[in-house]
Amino acid sequence: MNPIAIGVFIVIALLTLGSGIMVVTVRNIIHSALWLIASFIGVAALYLLMEAEFLAVVQILVYAGAVSILVLFAIMLTRQVTGEGVRVVFERWWVALLIALGLFGVIVPTLWQHGSTWEEASKLAQVGPAPVEGVAAGLQVATATEIGRSFMGEYLLPFEVISILLLMALIGAIVIAYEERTRRRRVLTLAEELALKKRGIVEPRDAEGAVVPREAEGAVILLDSEQA
Amino acid sequence: MADALTQLGFASWLSVLIASSIKVTLILVGGSVGMMFLTWYERRSISYMQDRRGPNRVGPQGLLQPISEAIKTMTKEDATPREADKIVHFLAPVVMLGATVLSFAVIPWGRMFPVDLNAAVLFVIATGGLHSIGMMMAGWGSNNKFALLGGMRGVAQLISYEIPQVMAIIPVVLMTGSMSLQKIVEAQNDFGGLGWYVFSPVGLLGFALFFTASLAEGERTPFDIPEADSEIIAGYMTEYSGMKFAVFYLSNYMSNLAVCFITATLYLGGGNGPGVDALGGFAGGLLSLIYFLLKSFALFFVMVLIRATVPRLRVDQLMSFAWKFLLPLVLVNILSASFWVALLRWDQQWPQLTEWFGAPSTADATNWGRLAIAVGLTLLINAGAVALIMRLTNRNVQKHLYTTDEELALGLS
């Protein structure tokens, strides 16, 4: 391997591993999410080093760009973000460690057995134009063209099945959101309130002078005026 | 450049390292110095359009204004709120600038390509998406409700406009058959360097949609809602001062410049133009660079023109513009792009269609005939879609602007 490639690989791998460890040890949950983004970007850089450009770009687009923002939004909307009293390391941390070591023990021998693939991967990681013809069959699906060909050829059926699954999820999300929407009341704009006051209709009030909710009167204003 | 260094006797890895460092330095220095004078240019042109003077005291025509401002921002006090999350607060502008600079890696400078990625188009989009992280970090790290609100609004806007922006590029990728910017530039070299995509109906609509969505991505007026001065005072940048604020400003301008470069590459033919191929060699490369910069700065002038004339949108208008106007048009454009590709390469790509299903063969037609059919059909589809969607949108706008008494009574009786 090229000396620059090795150096860059070591730096990126250490950064990725380090930020991965920070994700599970940092107390502040927002910081944890930010470290997660850093490790996503590190993985993307590793892909780029192996010249799997498409995978690297999709990693940034989907994980670093979209999933991380989703995670951040979810944390901010649902939790106490300071998390000072949150315990990071639990009593049975050694169980998790054992599972992780076991997985590692599966992955490393597998990679070792497919030695040719490993060799080819390191060959691919050389800086500069790499020969594409001599690459092992499993690694050829790396560029955008190859991925497109295999989606429209060899893997057409799985691709279609996944598309239908995603479409169903999309429709389901819309259905759920739509049901939610019909129950919500529309908030009047200032102009509408003014128009109401001009026409002599005032907000209904109870004996103490508090505004009676409109649902109590039986007149629910829907968000869309067409549905009313 | 790396090859030339290898010939001089450097080791191959060292020459790659040196060449890459030179490229990165050129991009960073060129980007930030160019941005300084773009701010001067923008303020001068807007003041001219609004009939006032603009910067004109420091140096001839106020040309040294950016330098004095740079010194001012560097010497200004750099305050951090006591309760802020110091590290996140510090890193947010760095993340923003880093995301912007990354996208400069794949921009073709005329005929020169710093890096020719296979998925360059996606790369630009992906690095644009990284902005939202920086925005979120700035908003949250400042420990200020206005900053957090501004950050949230900015992220929502970025996510909404990323969809039409990405989908506006799909027609170009379809027509070229590749996501590499180099291939896209080469594909627009027909007709003596004038076969730009903007001259086809598909490309024209795509250009308008992409540029509009990119204005929103780069937070330019009329979409500069995240930093809306009048409502939430500078948005996610509320707690930033001195050089950190300047870095935000720099990344904003550089990303707008990158948008101009990318638009010029995708739709206006990049460095292609009459005479580039005829000259060839170094002179042709120089001419292509000049063409490219001219096109990009013309686009930047359009941005300035829009800023000087169009008022800012409201948040709800912004969202419905993205989802109800841009998205349907983009979908129609993808459809007509596939018609375009099919009509131009019907018999080479799908001979089975004529053999098995008796589809009409265009094998006899000349290339010009096919082109005429393709232009006619896509023009019909796109113009029809634009007319229909604009009519629908206008109707909705009028309905929401003028609520009649009957509608009020209907809603409240």
XYZ file of C-alpha atoms in Angstrom:
641
model
C 0.000 0.000 0.000
C 0.940 3.573 -0.661
C 2.489 5.336 2.384
C 0.004 8.233 2.200
C -2.906 5.822 1.950
C -1.706 3.912 5.016
C -1.175 7.115 6.985
C -4.564 8.504 5.994
C -6.198 5.164 6.771
C -4.696 5.046 10.269
C -5.736 8.627 11.043
C -9.301 8.148 9.771
C -9.716 4.774 11.473
C -8.543 6.185 14.808
C -10.887 9.168 14.461
C -13.820 6.904 13.615
C -13.121 4.516 16.481
C -12.500 7.348 18.919
C -15.737 9.123 18.077
C -17.573 5.803 18.241
C -16.302 5.309 21.785
C -17.242 8.894 22.668
C -20.824 8.227 21.497
C -21.366 5.700 24.282
C -19.325 7.358 27.031
C -20.281 11.042 26.808
C -22.928 12.155 29.314
C -24.588 14.925 27.309
C -26.903 13.223 24.846
C -26.620 15.960 22.204
C -22.841 15.653 22.315
C -23.301 11.929 21.898
C -25.356 12.524 18.723
C -22.705 14.910 17.391
C -19.985 12.309 17.992
C -22.166 9.835 16.125
C -22.175 12.200 13.120
C -18.389 12.414 13.339
C -18.088 8.636 13.212
C -20.509 8.495 10.233
C -18.287 10.930 8.374
C -15.225 8.890 9.323
C -16.812 5.778 7.797
C -17.590 7.763 4.642
C -13.947 8.808 4.448
C -12.912 5.139 4.736
C -15.223 4.271 1.822
C -13.692 7.087 -0.184
C -10.231 5.706 0.567
C -11.338 2.368 -0.905
C -12.587 4.253 -4.007
C -16.191 3.250 -3.343
C -17.263 6.803 -4.195
C -20.951 6.169 -4.540
C -21.154 4.407 -1.187
C -19.189 7.216 0.473
C -21.427 9.920 -0.948
C -24.587 8.041 -0.014
C -23.201 7.514 3.483
C -22.792 11.277 3.864
C -26.143 12.051 2.243
C -28.237 9.529 4.157
C -26.479 9.037 7.483
C -24.529 12.221 8.147
C -27.077 14.489 6.454
C -30.513 13.007 7.062
C -30.460 10.389 9.825
C -28.353 12.528 12.148
C -30.709 15.484 11.795
C -33.605 13.147 12.513
C -31.783 11.913 15.635
C -31.059 15.479 16.774
C -34.678 16.554 16.227
C -35.963 13.495 18.068
C -33.671 14.122 21.045
C -34.530 17.808 21.247
C -38.274 17.166 21.046
C -38.520 14.279 23.489
C -35.855 14.482 26.181
C -34.237 16.564 28.850
C -31.170 17.416 26.837
C -28.741 18.217 29.638
C -28.677 14.604 30.906
C -26.419 15.326 33.896
C -27.810 12.506 36.000
C -27.846 9.954 33.210
C -25.779 6.898 34.003
C -23.623 5.965 31.059
C -22.015 2.740 32.288
C -24.374 0.165 33.820
C -23.631 -2.772 36.127
C -23.571 -5.369 33.387
C -21.395 -3.493 30.934
C -19.239 -6.626 30.582
C -22.164 -8.430 28.833
C -22.156 -5.796 26.107
C -18.387 -6.067 25.888
C -18.618 -9.852 25.476
C -21.191 -9.517 22.689
C -19.051 -6.941 20.895
C -15.951 -9.137 21.216
C -17.934 -12.121 19.919
C -19.070 -10.189 16.846
C -15.511 -9.049 16.280
C -14.404 -12.663 16.567
C -16.836 -13.569 13.775
C -15.943 -10.696 11.450
C -12.155 -10.950 11.607
C -11.829 -14.667 10.679
C -14.356 -14.162 7.866
C -12.285 -11.363 6.407
C -9.156 -13.448 6.951
C -10.588 -16.385 5.006
C -11.529 -14.179 2.067
C -7.933 -13.088 1.871
C -8.094 -12.290 -1.814
C -10.867 -9.770 -1.251
C -8.870 -8.095 1.502
C -5.837 -7.883 -0.777
C -7.889 -6.414 -3.575
C -9.438 -3.932 -1.208
C -6.035 -2.685 -0.165
C -4.967 -2.551 -3.800
C -8.008 -0.414 -4.523
C -7.059 1.944 -1.745
C -4.007 3.214 -3.586
C -4.068 6.902 -4.334
C -4.448 7.540 -8.033
C -6.358 5.773 -10.777
C -6.794 2.108 -9.900
C -7.267 -0.592 -12.561
C -10.926 -1.593 -12.480
C -10.633 -4.719 -14.643
C -8.485 -6.710 -12.244
C -10.816 -6.301 -9.277
C -12.436 -9.333 -7.637
C -16.034 -9.995 -8.619
C -17.493 -9.064 -5.251
C -15.920 -5.631 -5.289
C -16.973 -4.607 -8.753
C -20.286 -3.213 -7.569
C -18.724 -0.029 -6.259
C -19.278 2.776 -8.749
C -22.577 4.434 -9.566
C -22.729 2.850 -13.035
C -22.256 -0.668 -11.688
C -24.829 -0.141 -8.961
C -27.330 1.157 -11.504
C -26.713 -1.811 -13.813
C -27.135 -4.352 -11.057
C -30.290 -2.666 -9.733
C -31.895 -2.724 -13.178
C -30.556 -6.193 -14.056
C -29.503 -8.794 -11.548
C -31.198 -7.408 -8.436
C -34.342 -6.017 -10.081
C -36.798 -8.071 -8.011
C -35.368 -7.180 -4.561
C -35.189 -3.565 -5.701
C -38.875 -3.572 -6.676
C -39.886 -5.271 -3.434
C -38.047 -2.670 -1.380
C -39.582 0.122 -3.453
C -43.090 -1.185 -2.756
C -42.279 -1.518 0.944
C -41.037 2.077 1.086
C -44.074 3.294 -0.847
C -46.367 1.557 1.640
C -44.491 3.162 4.530
C -44.883 6.550 2.846
C -48.622 6.092 2.327
C -49.004 4.828 5.878
C -47.240 7.898 7.240
C -49.528 10.168 5.239
C -52.610 8.307 6.466
C -51.520 8.585 10.096
C -50.685 12.272 9.746
C -54.001 12.940 7.991
C -56.065 11.377 10.762
C -54.155 13.442 13.265
C -54.874 16.598 11.283
C -58.645 16.354 11.141
C -58.854 16.490 14.921
C -56.870 19.680 15.244
C -58.571 23.063 15.498
C -57.638 25.868 13.245
C -56.157 28.935 14.911
C -57.755 32.135 13.707
C -55.630 34.829 12.163
C -55.849 38.369 13.498
C -57.727 39.490 10.422
C -60.336 36.791 10.882
C -60.820 37.663 14.553
C -61.226 41.299 13.607
C -63.770 40.396 10.960
C -65.654 38.330 13.528
C -65.722 41.208 16.009
C -66.940 43.582 13.317
C -69.808 41.264 12.542
C -70.748 41.138 16.209
C -69.657 37.564 16.845
C -67.491 37.455 19.961
C -65.668 34.588 21.564
C -68.085 32.639 23.825
C -67.195 33.040 27.492
C -68.336 31.262 30.636
C -69.361 32.840 33.948
C -65.802 33.640 35.099
C -64.982 35.284 31.794
C -62.698 32.538 30.483
C -62.959 31.575 26.840
C -65.044 28.457 26.315
C -63.349 26.002 23.964
C -65.260 25.706 20.741
C -65.451 21.914 20.924
C -67.598 22.324 24.029
C -70.149 24.192 21.933
C -70.128 21.480 19.338
C -68.656 23.630 16.587
C -65.266 22.220 15.636
C -63.336 24.259 13.112
C -61.273 22.080 10.879
C -57.862 23.017 9.606
C -59.006 22.996 6.001
C -62.034 25.113 5.300
C -63.104 22.645 2.578
C -63.696 19.936 5.153
C -65.971 22.024 7.312
C -0.013 18.511 -11.995
C 1.039 15.382 -10.119
C 2.509 13.861 -13.301
C 4.639 16.920 -13.956
C 6.021 16.757 -10.420
C 6.827 13.057 -10.825
C 8.805 13.876 -13.935
C 10.779 16.430 -11.944
C 12.002 13.567 -9.749
C 9.682 13.586 -6.765
C 8.393 10.306 -5.366
C 4.866 9.580 -6.618
C 3.178 9.877 -3.215
C 5.028 13.112 -2.462
C 4.004 14.629 -5.796
C 0.361 13.698 -5.182
C 0.570 15.292 -1.736
C 2.173 18.489 -3.067
C -0.283 18.784 -5.966
C -3.283 18.260 -3.682
C -2.002 20.819 -1.166
C -1.535 23.397 -3.913
C -5.066 22.792 -5.210
C -6.598 23.042 -1.735
C -4.696 26.253 -0.980
C -5.748 27.798 -4.294
C -9.400 26.970 -3.643
C -9.348 28.281 -0.059
C -7.520 31.515 -0.872
C -9.426 32.098 -4.111
C -12.740 31.394 -2.423
C -12.270 33.714 0.511
C -10.641 36.570 -1.416
C -13.246 36.226 -4.167
C -15.984 36.318 -1.549
C -14.612 39.543 -0.059
C -14.933 41.318 -3.374
C -18.288 39.734 -4.109
C -19.661 41.424 -0.990
C -18.362 44.746 -2.317
C -19.852 44.017 -5.743
C -23.200 43.014 -4.289
C -23.510 46.103 -2.125
C -22.495 48.407 -4.963
C -24.989 46.882 -7.379
C -27.855 46.863 -4.899
C -27.214 50.470 -3.968
C -27.155 51.364 -7.664
C -30.483 49.586 -8.173
C -31.986 51.357 -5.152
C -30.583 54.765 -6.143
C -28.037 55.298 -3.350
C -24.256 55.208 -3.160
C -23.097 52.150 -1.251
C -19.480 51.769 -0.093
C -17.408 54.494 -1.797
C -15.071 56.037 0.821
C -12.289 53.482 1.326
C -10.100 53.419 -1.758
C -11.180 54.152 -5.340
C -14.918 53.375 -5.714
C -14.789 51.824 -2.242
C -12.704 48.914 -3.536
C -10.687 48.643 -0.302
C -13.862 48.395 1.799
C -13.656 44.556 2.126
C -10.100 44.786 3.468
C -11.046 47.324 6.119
C -13.988 45.143 7.062
C -11.779 42.086 7.333
C -9.484 43.940 9.734
C -12.509 45.109 11.692
C -13.966 41.619 12.131
C -10.594 40.187 13.123
C -10.002 42.772 15.826
C -13.563 42.753 17.134
C -14.283 41.176 20.516
C -15.195 37.522 20.185
C -17.843 37.012 22.836
C -19.238 33.647 23.921
C -22.324 33.486 26.177
C -21.537 32.197 29.675
C -24.195 29.482 29.588
C -23.425 28.390 26.028
C -22.051 24.971 25.164
C -18.564 26.299 24.440
C -17.237 23.554 22.192
C -20.383 23.150 20.081
C -20.676 26.935 19.853
C -17.093 27.120 18.604
C -17.342 24.223 16.153
C -20.576 25.259 14.399
C -19.007 27.823 11.990
C -16.158 25.390 11.331
C -18.607 22.678 10.282
C -20.470 25.120 8.037
C -17.310 26.306 6.294
C -15.974 22.753 5.981
C -19.144 21.563 4.257
C -18.927 24.467 1.816
C -15.267 23.984 0.983
C -15.828 20.256 0.364
C -18.217 20.996 -2.490
C -15.516 23.052 -4.247
C -13.517 19.845 -4.739
C -15.567 18.628 -7.705
C -16.308 21.912 -9.487
C -14.890 21.904 -13.027
C -12.954 25.106 -13.725
C -13.557 25.194 -17.455
C -11.645 22.201 -18.710
C -9.738 21.651 -15.450
C -11.156 19.137 -13.004
C -9.632 19.117 -9.494
C -11.248 15.744 -8.696
C -13.391 13.840 -11.182
C -15.651 11.848 -8.894
C -17.946 9.307 -10.471
C -20.832 10.520 -8.331
C -19.879 14.208 -8.321
C -23.461 15.455 -8.598
C -24.510 13.488 -5.532
C -21.392 14.681 -3.717
C -22.421 18.319 -4.153
C -25.871 17.564 -2.779
C -24.463 15.567 0.142
C -22.079 18.317 1.222
C -24.930 20.805 0.940
C -26.882 18.629 3.366
C -24.078 18.871 5.937
C -24.944 22.563 6.408
C -27.964 21.583 8.440
C -25.708 20.018 11.097
C -23.733 23.232 11.468
C -26.948 25.213 11.702
C -28.356 22.915 14.364
C -25.080 23.105 16.336
C -25.081 26.902 16.184
C -28.709 27.130 17.241
C -28.425 24.677 20.088
C -24.934 25.563 21.273
C -25.787 29.247 21.734
C -28.248 28.403 24.525
C -30.597 31.080 23.260
C -34.215 30.536 22.284
C -34.040 32.836 19.266
C -30.958 31.074 17.994
C -32.575 27.674 18.504
C -35.723 28.800 16.686
C -33.653 30.216 13.846
C -31.663 27.003 13.610
C -34.808 24.875 13.527
C -36.323 27.050 10.820
C -33.135 26.892 8.815
C -32.929 23.116 9.062
C -36.587 22.713 8.095
C -36.024 24.917 5.054
C -32.863 23.054 4.033
C -34.568 19.666 4.277
C -37.643 20.825 2.334
C -35.697 22.372 -0.506
C -33.189 19.561 -0.786
C -35.884 17.349 -2.324
C -36.763 19.571 -5.325
C -33.082 20.440 -5.707
C -31.970 16.816 -5.962
C -34.855 15.906 -8.206
C -34.183 18.845 -10.526
C -30.785 17.316 -11.260
C -32.234 13.921 -12.244
C -33.209 15.097 -15.786
C -29.613 16.175 -16.418
C -28.312 12.823 -15.179
C -30.878 11.050 -17.372
C -29.906 13.014 -20.470
C -26.172 12.540 -19.902
C -26.310 8.987 -18.610
C -23.714 9.790 -15.948
C -23.347 11.578 -12.620
C -19.791 12.717 -13.312
C -19.554 16.473 -13.852
C -16.852 15.923 -16.457
C -19.195 13.761 -18.550
C -22.005 16.282 -18.105
C -19.779 19.064 -19.443
C -18.637 16.905 -22.367
C -22.235 16.012 -23.238
C -23.057 19.704 -23.753
C -20.346 20.269 -26.344
C -22.510 19.675 -29.468
C -23.381 22.377 -32.019
C -19.948 24.011 -31.836
C -19.899 24.197 -28.033
C -23.468 25.517 -27.763
C -25.398 22.303 -27.020
C -26.111 23.508 -23.470
C -28.967 21.830 -21.675
C -30.636 25.171 -21.012
C -31.525 25.350 -24.711
C -33.754 22.272 -24.465
C -37.230 22.515 -22.874
C -36.304 19.958 -20.220
C -33.110 21.775 -19.329
C -34.792 25.184 -19.291
C -37.388 24.134 -16.737
C -34.762 22.178 -14.796
C -32.496 25.237 -14.723
C -35.234 27.468 -13.347
C -36.260 24.923 -10.714
C -32.716 24.056 -9.655
C -31.653 27.665 -9.368
C -34.729 28.561 -7.319
C -34.280 25.616 -4.969
C -30.590 26.460 -4.637
C -31.434 30.028 -3.649
C -33.386 28.539 -0.755
C -30.556 26.134 0.082
C -28.073 29.009 0.210
C -30.443 31.166 2.300
C -30.551 33.926 -0.268
C -33.373 36.423 -0.486
C -36.344 35.788 -0.928
C -35.684 32.662 1.137
C -33.417 34.147 3.846
C -35.860 33.193 6.560
C -33.329 31.530 8.945
C -31.633 34.859 9.568
C -34.723 37.035 9.154
C -33.533 40.328 10.666
C -36.965 41.745 11.261
C -38.390 38.799 13.186
C -35.803 36.843 15.143
C -32.673 38.987 14.817
C -30.107 37.059 12.763
C -31.531 33.629 13.597
C -28.988 30.971 14.458
C -26.179 33.534 14.290
C -27.630 35.656 17.104
C -24.879 34.843 19.617
C -21.962 35.045 17.209
C -19.634 37.987 16.896
C -16.254 38.880 15.489
C -14.441 36.273 13.449
C -16.946 33.470 14.121
C -19.698 35.521 12.564
C -17.383 36.304 9.663
C -16.811 32.595 9.117
C -20.580 32.043 8.894
C -20.781 34.902 6.433
C -17.893 33.483 4.428
C -19.413 30.015 4.244
C -22.728 31.503 3.166
C -21.143 33.452 0.324
C -18.922 30.582 -0.748
C -21.864 28.205 -0.885
C -23.801 30.689 -3.010
C -20.816 30.942 -5.310
C -20.642 27.143 -5.453
C -24.328 27.070 -6.408
C -23.608 29.435 -9.289
C -20.701 27.261 -10.422
C -22.766 24.071 -10.242
C -25.715 25.614 -12.077
C -23.403 26.880 -14.810
C -21.908 23.398 -15.098
C -25.144 21.458 -15.126
C -27.274 23.609 -17.399
C -25.141 26.294 -19.050
C -22.484 23.974 -20.459
C -19.664 24.697 -17.984
C -16.625 25.848 -19.919
C -18.115 25.031 -23.322
C -18.576 27.788 -25.825
C -17.786 28.707 -29.399
C -14.052 28.604 -30.125
C -12.863 26.431 -27.243
C -12.315 23.311 -29.342
C -10.971 25.318 -32.290
C -8.234 26.878 -30.154
C -7.428 23.722 -28.212
C -4.529 23.229 -25.826
C -3.672 25.844 -23.218
C -5.415 28.748 -24.990
C -8.621 26.725 -25.303
C -8.436 25.818 -21.619
C -8.008 29.483 -20.690
C -10.953 30.459 -22.908
C -13.103 27.752 -21.314
C -12.172 29.054 -17.842
C -13.194 32.560 -18.918
C -16.506 31.276 -20.308
C -17.150 29.354 -17.100
C -16.440 32.328 -14.833
C -18.540 34.635 -17.031
C -21.535 32.295 -16.833
C -21.148 31.850 -13.062
C -20.877 35.571 -12.357
C -23.852 36.256 -14.594
C -25.791 33.849 -12.362
C -24.458 35.643 -9.284
C -25.707 38.902 -10.770
C -29.154 37.319 -11.096
C -28.953 36.456 -7.382
C -28.110 40.075 -6.556
C -30.928 41.291 -8.789
C -33.406 39.025 -6.990
C -32.138 40.225 -3.615
C -32.637 43.839 -4.597
C -36.160 43.386 -5.882
C -38.072 40.472 -4.313
C -39.507 40.680 -0.767
C -38.975 37.881 1.744
C -41.450 34.998 1.986
C -43.302 33.923 5.121
C -42.556 30.493 6.594
C -45.829 28.936 5.429
C -45.439 30.447 1.943
C -41.926 29.012 1.839
C -43.103 25.504 2.638
C -46.064 25.490 0.270
C -43.869 26.903 -2.479
C -41.497 23.954 -2.102
C -44.094 21.221 -1.769
C -46.969 22.456 -3.909
C -45.152 24.297 -6.680
C -41.565 23.109 -7.134
C -42.100 19.415 -6.442
C -44.893 18.725 -8.990
C -43.030 20.661 -11.676
C -39.850 18.722 -10.956
C -41.726 15.426 -11.261
C -43.211 16.477 -14.604
C -39.742 17.502 -15.735
C -38.343 14.057 -14.926
C -41.145 12.521 -16.994
C -40.445 14.698 -19.996
C -36.704 14.071 -19.641
C -37.360 10.368 -19.992
C -39.433 11.121 -23.115
C -36.524 13.195 -24.422
C -34.028 10.382 -23.905
C -36.412 7.783 -25.312
C -37.175 9.782 -28.473
C -33.519 10.490 -29.192
C -32.262 6.948 -28.606
C -35.393 4.905 -29.255
C -34.122 2.237 -31.596
C -30.618 1.874 -30.235
C -31.732 1.334 -26.672
C -34.994 -0.545 -26.875
C -35.305 -2.412 -30.188
C -37.655 -4.865 -28.450
C -40.326 -2.195 -28.174
C -40.715 -1.967 -31.948
C -40.220 -5.713 -32.460
C -42.611 -7.035 -29.847
C -45.188 -4.325 -29.230
C -45.250 -2.685 -32.636
C -44.216 0.702 -31.325
C -43.547 3.157 -34.156
C -39.971 2.999 -35.327
C -37.996 6.186 -35.671
C -35.134 4.433 -37.403
C -35.951 6.181 -40.682
C -36.103 9.654 -39.193
C -33.010 11.838 -39.392
C -31.285 13.077 -36.268
C -32.751 16.540 -36.803
C -36.221 15.043 -37.161
C -35.865 13.179 -33.887
C -34.590 16.304 -32.205
C -37.553 18.272 -33.518
C -40.014 15.665 -32.235
C -38.285 15.536 -28.850
C -38.232 19.340 -28.482
C -41.874 19.622 -29.504
C -43.150 16.926 -27.171
C -41.173 17.993 -24.090
C -42.036 21.654 -24.712
C -45.705 20.712 -24.814
C -45.512 18.690 -21.592
C -43.456 21.228 -19.660
C -45.350 24.323 -20.810
C -48.666 22.626 -20.054
C -47.512 21.612 -16.585
C -46.171 25.087 -15.765
C -49.406 26.726 -16.920
C -51.606 24.293 -14.998
C -49.650 24.412 -11.740
C -49.304 28.194 -11.825
C -53.055 28.494 -12.338
C -53.801 26.167 -9.446
C -51.349 28.004 -7.198
C -52.810 31.381 -8.099
C -56.284 30.154 -7.272
C -55.114 28.901 -3.874
C -53.295 32.144 -3.150
C -56.355 34.228 -3.912
C -58.510 31.986 -1.779
C -56.219 32.395 1.222
C -55.613 36.099 0.737
C -59.226 37.200 0.521
C -61.421 35.223 2.897
C -65.002 36.134 2.105
C -67.726 36.641 4.693
C -69.441 33.491 3.468
C -66.349 31.410 4.138
C -65.957 32.917 7.580
C -69.584 32.180 8.375
C -69.168 28.663 7.067
C -66.183 28.074 9.294
C -67.585 29.635 12.438
C -71.353 29.205 12.457
